Coordinates of C-alpha atoms and ligand atoms in Angstrom, one line a residue:
Q1122 CA 202.8 -53.8 55.5
K1123 CA 206.1 -53.9 56.9
D1124 CA 204.5 -52.5 60.1
G1125 CA 207.7 -50.8 61.3
F1126 CA 210.1 -53.5 60.1
R1127 CA 212.8 -52.8 58.3
F1128 CA 212.3 -56.2 55.8
F1129 CA 209.6 -58.6 55.8
M1130 CA 211.9 -60.9 57.2
E1131 CA 212.6 -59.0 59.8
K1132 CA 208.3 -58.8 60.7
E1133 CA 208.1 -62.2 60.4
I1134 CA 210.9 -63.0 62.8
Y1135 CA 209.2 -61.0 65.6
E1136 CA 205.6 -62.7 64.6
Q1137 CA 206.7 -66.1 65.2
S1138 CA 205.5 -65.6 68.7
D1139 CA 202.3 -65.0 67.7
V1140 CA 201.5 -66.9 64.9
V1141 CA 202.7 -70.0 67.1
G1142 CA 199.8 -69.5 69.6
D1143 CA 197.5 -69.4 66.7
C1144 CA 198.9 -72.5 65.5
M1145 CA 198.4 -74.0 68.5
L1146 CA 195.0 -73.0 69.3
G1147 CA 192.4 -75.5 69.7
R1148 CA 195.0 -77.9 69.3
L1149 CA 196.0 -78.4 73.1
N1150 CA 193.8 -79.2 75.6
D1151 CA 195.0 -80.2 79.6
E1152 CA 195.2 -83.8 78.6
E1153 CA 196.0 -84.2 74.9
I1154 CA 196.8 -83.0 71.3
L1155 CA 193.6 -82.5 69.1
F1156 CA 193.6 -82.8 65.6
D1157 CA 190.4 -82.1 64.4
E1158 CA 191.7 -82.6 60.5
I1159 CA 192.7 -86.3 61.2
D1160 CA 190.3 -88.9 60.9
K1161 CA 191.4 -92.0 63.3
S1162 CA 191.4 -94.3 60.3
L1163 CA 193.9 -92.2 58.5
I1164 CA 197.0 -93.7 61.4
E1165 CA 195.2 -97.0 62.0
G1166 CA 198.0 -100.0 61.2
I1167 CA 200.5 -97.5 60.9
N1168 CA 203.9 -98.9 61.3
E1169 CA 206.1 -96.4 59.7
I1170 CA 206.4 -92.4 59.0
K1171 CA 207.6 -91.2 55.5
I1172 CA 208.8 -87.8 54.9
C1173 CA 209.2 -85.7 52.0
A1174 CA 210.4 -82.0 51.6
C1175 CA 212.3 -79.7 50.0
G1176 CA 214.8 -76.7 51.6
T1177 CA 213.2 -75.2 55.3
S1178 CA 210.9 -77.2 55.3
Y1179 CA 212.9 -80.3 55.0
H1180 CA 214.7 -79.3 57.9
S1181 CA 211.3 -79.2 60.2
G1182 CA 210.8 -82.8 58.3
L1183 CA 214.2 -84.0 59.6
T1184 CA 214.0 -82.2 63.5
A1185 CA 210.3 -84.0 63.6
S1186 CA 212.3 -87.4 62.7
Y1187 CA 213.5 -87.4 65.7
L1188 CA 210.5 -86.7 67.7
F1189 CA 208.3 -89.2 66.1
E1190 CA 210.6 -91.9 66.7
R1191 CA 211.5 -90.9 70.5
L1192 CA 207.5 -90.0 71.4
S1193 CA 205.8 -92.3 69.5
K1194 CA 208.3 -94.9 69.0
V1195 CA 207.7 -95.1 65.3
K1196 CA 210.0 -95.6 62.8
C1197 CA 210.7 -92.8 60.8
N1198 CA 212.3 -91.3 57.9
V1199 CA 212.9 -88.4 55.7
E1200 CA 213.8 -87.9 52.4
I1201 CA 214.4 -84.2 50.0
A1202 CA 211.7 -84.7 47.9
S1203 CA 214.0 -84.5 44.5
E1204 CA 215.9 -87.5 45.7
F1205 CA 213.2 -89.5 46.5
R1206 CA 211.6 -88.7 43.1
Y1207 CA 213.5 -90.5 40.8
K1208 CA 215.2 -93.5 42.9
D1209 CA 212.6 -96.1 42.9
P1210 CA 211.3 -96.0 46.8
L1211 CA 210.0 -99.1 48.5
L1212 CA 206.8 -98.0 50.0
T1213 CA 204.8 -100.2 52.1
K1214 CA 201.3 -99.2 52.7
D1215 CA 201.4 -99.2 56.9
T1216 CA 203.9 -96.0 56.2
L1217 CA 202.2 -92.5 56.6
F1218 CA 203.4 -90.3 53.7
I1219 CA 203.8 -86.6 55.5
V1220 CA 204.7 -84.4 52.7
I1221 CA 205.9 -80.5 54.6
S1222 CA 205.8 -77.3 52.7
Q1223 CA 205.0 -73.8 52.9
S1224 CA 203.2 -72.6 49.8
G1225 CA 201.9 -76.3 48.6
E1226 CA 203.1 -75.8 45.6
T1227 CA 206.5 -77.0 45.7
A1228 CA 206.9 -79.3 42.7
D1229 CA 209.2 -82.1 43.6
T1230 CA 207.0 -82.6 47.0
L1231 CA 203.8 -82.8 45.0
E1232 CA 204.8 -84.9 43.0
A1233 CA 206.6 -87.3 45.7
L1234 CA 202.9 -86.6 47.1
K1235 CA 201.5 -88.0 43.8
M1236 CA 204.4 -90.9 43.7
A1237 CA 203.0 -91.9 47.4
K1238 CA 199.2 -91.7 46.9
A1239 CA 199.7 -93.8 43.4
A1240 CA 201.4 -96.9 45.4
G1241 CA 198.6 -96.5 47.9
L1242 CA 200.0 -94.7 50.7
K1243 CA 198.0 -93.0 53.3
S1244 CA 199.3 -89.2 52.9
L1245 CA 198.9 -86.2 54.8
V1246 CA 200.2 -82.6 54.2
V1247 CA 201.4 -79.9 56.7
C1248 CA 201.2 -77.0 55.1
N1249 CA 200.7 -72.9 55.5
V1250 CA 198.8 -72.2 52.1
D1251 CA 195.0 -74.0 52.3
N1252 CA 193.7 -74.7 49.0
S1253 CA 197.0 -75.3 47.0
S1254 CA 198.3 -78.5 45.1
M1255 CA 199.1 -80.1 47.8
T1256 CA 196.2 -79.6 50.2
R1257 CA 194.2 -80.7 47.3
T1258 CA 196.1 -84.0 47.0
A1259 CA 196.8 -85.3 50.0
D1260 CA 194.2 -87.2 52.2
A1261 CA 194.2 -84.6 55.1
T1262 CA 195.8 -81.7 55.9
I1263 CA 197.1 -80.1 58.8
L1264 CA 197.5 -76.0 58.5
T1265 CA 200.3 -74.3 60.0
R1266 CA 198.6 -71.0 60.3
A1267 CA 202.0 -68.8 59.9
G1268 CA 200.0 -66.3 57.9
I1269 CA 200.9 -65.0 54.2
E1270 CA 205.2 -65.5 54.6
K1271 CA 206.8 -62.7 52.0
G1272 CA 210.6 -63.1 52.9
V1273 CA 212.0 -65.6 50.4
A1274 CA 214.0 -67.0 53.2
S1275 CA 211.6 -68.5 55.4
T1276 CA 210.8 -68.4 58.9
K1277 CA 207.7 -68.3 60.9
A1278 CA 206.7 -71.3 58.3
F1279 CA 209.2 -73.5 59.6
T1280 CA 208.5 -72.7 63.3
T1281 CA 205.1 -73.1 62.8
Q1282 CA 205.3 -76.5 61.3
T1283 CA 208.2 -77.8 63.9
V1284 CA 205.3 -76.9 66.0
V1285 CA 203.2 -78.9 64.3
L1286 CA 205.1 -81.9 63.4
W1287 CA 206.0 -82.1 67.8
M1288 CA 201.9 -81.8 68.3
L1289 CA 201.7 -84.4 65.7
A1290 CA 204.4 -86.7 67.3
L1291 CA 202.7 -86.9 70.8
Y1292 CA 199.2 -87.1 68.9
F1293 CA 200.6 -90.5 67.4
G1294 CA 202.3 -91.7 70.7
K1295 CA 199.2 -91.2 73.0
A1296 CA 197.5 -93.1 70.2
K1297 CA 199.6 -95.7 70.0
N1298 CA 199.5 -96.1 73.7
V1299 CA 203.1 -95.6 74.4
L1300 CA 203.4 -91.7 75.9
Q1301 CA 203.5 -92.3 80.2
S1302 CA 200.9 -89.4 80.7
D1303 CA 203.6 -87.7 83.0
K1304 CA 206.1 -87.5 79.9
L1305 CA 202.6 -86.2 77.9
Q1306 CA 202.2 -83.8 80.6
N1307 CA 205.9 -82.7 80.4
E1308 CA 205.6 -82.4 77.1
L1309 CA 202.5 -80.3 77.1
K1310 CA 203.7 -78.1 79.0
A1311 CA 206.6 -77.3 77.3
L1312 CA 204.3 -76.7 74.4
R1313 CA 202.7 -74.3 75.7
E1314 CA 205.4 -72.2 76.6
V1315 CA 206.8 -72.1 73.3
P1316 CA 205.2 -68.9 72.5
K1317 CA 207.0 -66.9 74.9
S1318 CA 210.4 -68.4 74.1
L1319 CA 210.0 -66.9 70.6
I1320 CA 209.5 -63.3 72.2
I1321 CA 212.6 -61.4 71.1
D1322 CA 215.0 -60.0 73.8
D1323 CA 216.5 -56.7 72.8
K1324 CA 219.5 -58.0 74.4
I1325 CA 219.7 -61.3 72.0
H1326 CA 219.0 -58.7 68.5
E1327 CA 221.4 -56.7 69.8
K1328 CA 224.2 -58.9 70.0
T1329 CA 223.4 -60.6 66.4
K1330 CA 224.0 -57.2 65.3
R1331 CA 227.0 -56.5 67.0
L1332 CA 228.7 -60.1 65.7
S1333 CA 227.4 -59.3 62.3
K1334 CA 230.3 -56.6 62.0
R1335 CA 232.9 -59.2 62.2
Y1336 CA 231.2 -62.2 61.2
L1337 CA 230.9 -60.9 57.3
H1338 CA 234.6 -61.6 56.8
G1339 CA 234.0 -65.2 58.1
H1340 CA 235.9 -67.1 54.8
G1341 CA 233.4 -70.4 56.1
F1342 CA 231.2 -70.8 58.3
F1343 CA 230.0 -74.5 59.8
F1344 CA 226.9 -74.8 62.2
I1345 CA 226.8 -78.1 64.5
G1346 CA 224.7 -79.3 66.6
R1347 CA 223.2 -82.7 67.7
D1348 CA 220.4 -84.8 67.5
V1349 CA 217.4 -82.1 66.7
F1350 CA 220.3 -79.4 66.8
F1351 CA 221.9 -80.8 64.0
P1352 CA 218.5 -80.1 61.5
L1353 CA 218.4 -76.7 63.6
A1354 CA 222.2 -75.8 62.5
L1355 CA 221.5 -77.2 58.6
E1356 CA 218.3 -74.4 59.2
G1357 CA 221.5 -71.6 60.5
A1358 CA 223.4 -72.7 57.5
L1359 CA 220.8 -72.2 54.7
K1360 CA 219.6 -68.9 56.3
L1361 CA 223.4 -67.8 55.6
K1362 CA 224.0 -68.8 53.1
E1363 CA 220.5 -67.9 51.2
I1364 CA 220.8 -64.1 52.3
S1365 CA 224.3 -63.5 52.8
Y1366 CA 225.7 -65.3 50.3
L1367 CA 228.8 -66.9 52.7
H1368 CA 229.6 -70.3 52.7
A1369 CA 228.3 -72.2 55.5
E1370 CA 227.5 -75.8 56.1
G1371 CA 225.2 -77.6 58.7
Y1372 CA 227.2 -80.9 60.4
P1373 CA 226.4 -83.1 63.4
A1374 CA 228.8 -81.9 65.2
G1375 CA 230.0 -85.6 66.4
E1376 CA 231.0 -85.7 62.2
M1377 CA 233.5 -83.0 62.1
K1378 CA 236.3 -85.2 63.2
H1379 CA 235.6 -87.3 60.0
G1380 CA 236.8 -84.6 57.7
P1381 CA 235.7 -81.2 58.2
I1382 CA 237.7 -80.3 60.9
A1383 CA 240.6 -80.2 58.8
L1384 CA 239.2 -77.2 57.9
A1385 CA 239.3 -75.5 61.0
D1386 CA 241.5 -72.1 61.0
P1387 CA 240.9 -68.6 62.9
E1388 CA 238.5 -67.9 59.8
L1389 CA 236.7 -70.5 60.0
F1390 CA 233.4 -69.5 62.4
T1391 CA 232.0 -72.3 64.2
I1392 CA 228.3 -72.0 65.5
A1393 CA 228.0 -74.2 68.1
L1394 CA 224.9 -74.9 69.4
M1395 CA 224.8 -76.2 72.8
P1396 CA 221.5 -76.9 74.5
E1397 CA 222.2 -77.7 78.9
N1398 CA 219.0 -80.3 78.4
L1399 CA 220.6 -82.6 75.4
L1400 CA 224.1 -83.8 74.5
Y1401 CA 225.3 -80.8 76.4
D1402 CA 229.4 -82.6 77.2
K1403 CA 229.2 -84.9 74.2
I1404 CA 228.9 -81.2 72.3
K1405 CA 231.6 -79.5 74.3
S1406 CA 233.9 -81.7 73.4
N1407 CA 233.0 -81.4 69.6
V1408 CA 233.3 -77.3 70.4
E1409 CA 236.9 -78.2 72.4
E1410 CA 238.1 -79.8 69.5
L1411 CA 237.6 -76.8 67.0
S1412 CA 238.5 -74.4 69.5
A1413 CA 242.0 -76.5 69.7
R1414 CA 242.5 -76.2 66.2
D1415 CA 241.6 -72.7 65.8
S1416 CA 238.4 -72.3 64.6
T1417 CA 236.5 -69.1 65.5
I1418 CA 233.6 -70.5 67.9
C1419 CA 230.9 -68.3 68.6
S1420 CA 228.3 -70.6 71.3
I1421 CA 224.5 -70.4 71.2
S1422 CA 223.9 -72.0 75.0
P1423 CA 222.4 -70.5 78.5
L1424 CA 225.6 -72.0 79.3
K1425 CA 228.5 -69.8 78.5
F1426 CA 231.8 -71.9 77.8
D1427 CA 235.1 -70.5 78.3
L1428 CA 236.6 -71.6 75.2
S1429 CA 234.0 -69.6 73.0
D1430 CA 235.2 -66.1 71.0
D1431 CA 232.0 -65.0 71.0
F1432 CA 229.1 -66.0 73.2
I1433 CA 225.0 -65.6 72.1
K1434 CA 223.4 -66.4 75.5
T1435 CA 220.1 -68.0 75.5
K1436 CA 217.3 -68.2 78.4
K1437 CA 217.4 -71.2 80.7
T1438 CA 214.7 -73.6 80.4
D1439 CA 214.0 -77.4 81.2
H1440 CA 213.2 -78.6 77.5
Y1441 CA 215.0 -78.6 74.6
M1442 CA 212.9 -78.2 72.7
L1443 CA 212.5 -74.6 74.2
E1444 CA 216.1 -74.1 73.9
F1445 CA 215.7 -75.2 70.4
F1446 CA 213.3 -72.2 69.5
E1447 CA 215.6 -69.9 71.5
M1448 CA 218.9 -70.5 69.0
L1449 CA 216.4 -70.3 66.0
I1450 CA 215.8 -66.8 66.6
A1451 CA 219.5 -66.1 67.3
L1452 CA 220.1 -68.0 63.9
Q1453 CA 217.5 -66.0 61.9
L1454 CA 219.0 -62.4 63.4
L1455 CA 222.4 -63.6 62.9
S1456 CA 222.1 -64.1 59.0
M1457 CA 219.8 -61.4 58.8
E1458 CA 222.1 -59.0 60.4
I1459 CA 224.8 -59.9 57.7
S1460 CA 222.6 -59.8 55.4
V1461 CA 222.1 -56.6 55.9
R1462 CA 225.8 -55.3 56.9
L1463 CA 226.5 -57.1 53.4
G1464 CA 224.2 -54.9 51.6
N1465 CA 222.0 -57.5 50.2
D1466 CA 218.8 -57.7 49.5
V1467 CA 217.2 -59.5 52.6
D1468 CA 213.6 -60.1 51.4
M1469 CA 214.6 -60.8 47.8
P1470 CA 217.6 -62.8 47.5
R1471 CA 219.7 -62.8 44.4
N1472 CA 218.7 -66.2 42.0
L1473 CA 216.0 -67.3 44.5
A1474 CA 212.4 -67.4 44.4
K1475 CA 209.8 -68.0 47.2
S1476 CA 207.6 -70.7 45.3
V1477 CA 209.7 -73.4 43.8
T1478 CA 207.2 -74.9 41.3
V1479 CA 209.9 -76.1 39.0
E1480 CA 211.7 -79.6 38.6
Ligands
LIG1516 O1 207.0 -73.8 50.0 P1 207.9 -75.2 50.6 O2 207.8 -75.4 51.8 O3 207.9 -76.4 49.7 O4 209.5 -74.4 50.3 C1 210.7 -75.2 50.0 C2 211.8 -74.5 49.7 O5 211.8 -74.3 48.4 C3 211.9 -73.7 50.5 O6 212.1 -74.4 52.0 C4 213.4 -72.8 50.7 O7 214.2 -73.5 50.9 C5 213.2 -71.3 51.4 N1 213.9 -70.3 50.8 C6 214.2 -71.4 53.0 O8 214.2 -70.2 53.5

């Protein structure tokens, strides 16, 4: 069943290009995004979006919060389900409550959804498993169509969630009439290119294999990025923690100087996400600061950066979300290759379960 791959995780990383194609099938045409699953009444009168999820699904939610505000001009905030449930949240009925879950069974996310429903909010689940507890509970479901995900470390579920949420942001933007037609065209064009951006270049895989030899000795990792590359940094750090058991943190690059940079030394590995199409100069100056304090820098970018000790080159594109998916592949492969070298169980890491159905 691994189809010649060493691990389910590896197979699932390589499947991403195809499953994203499935995920988009019938959902976009030349002019707009189509979601048959959504009744117009679901978004009527909605002025705010609240997203709730756990783990990797939380990271796709955080990514979406940037896209919803940028593309749909809807106020959007994101919460970790286990926090949301116990904080006496203020909920207003003009809020659409979105939960994101691969399994549809995560206990905290399911309970958060039930709370929002009880408060009279309209709800939507972005989910990979049809007929799961969440799809049975929410008012509407958008399935991510990633196929069964076996590796405990989520890969293709995250990718398809992010694509669905990006499409949803465009759907909202169009419905609210806030997206200029040329802007929408540009976004649709980029969306159509996502499957291609997820085709894995042998060179990138080889590079992550080579880097893994040294990087397994890191005493700590910072994954840094800005804007949507901040949640991507969180996701990269989570992957490394889960399967390599190395200490890694994801940080918004601009926050480093507010404390974490004190940790910088040559054994601190910084994985810097440096997209060409979004805030390049800003992230560059953050990385310069870390380099000046002797952190070992691995930049992931289409542009070579002189101060990097190591460099994973991504393809040149004209949209930051295409860079996002290319960098995601590099991060997934890097954590997997480090885990392999450490002799860990890539598909079934210690202490973790695929679905967390306890609180
Ligand atoms: O099934 P869910 O998406 O609700 O699961 C949420 C998290 O438990 C899950 O994403 C977890 O963080 C993964 N192991 C991450 O790789």
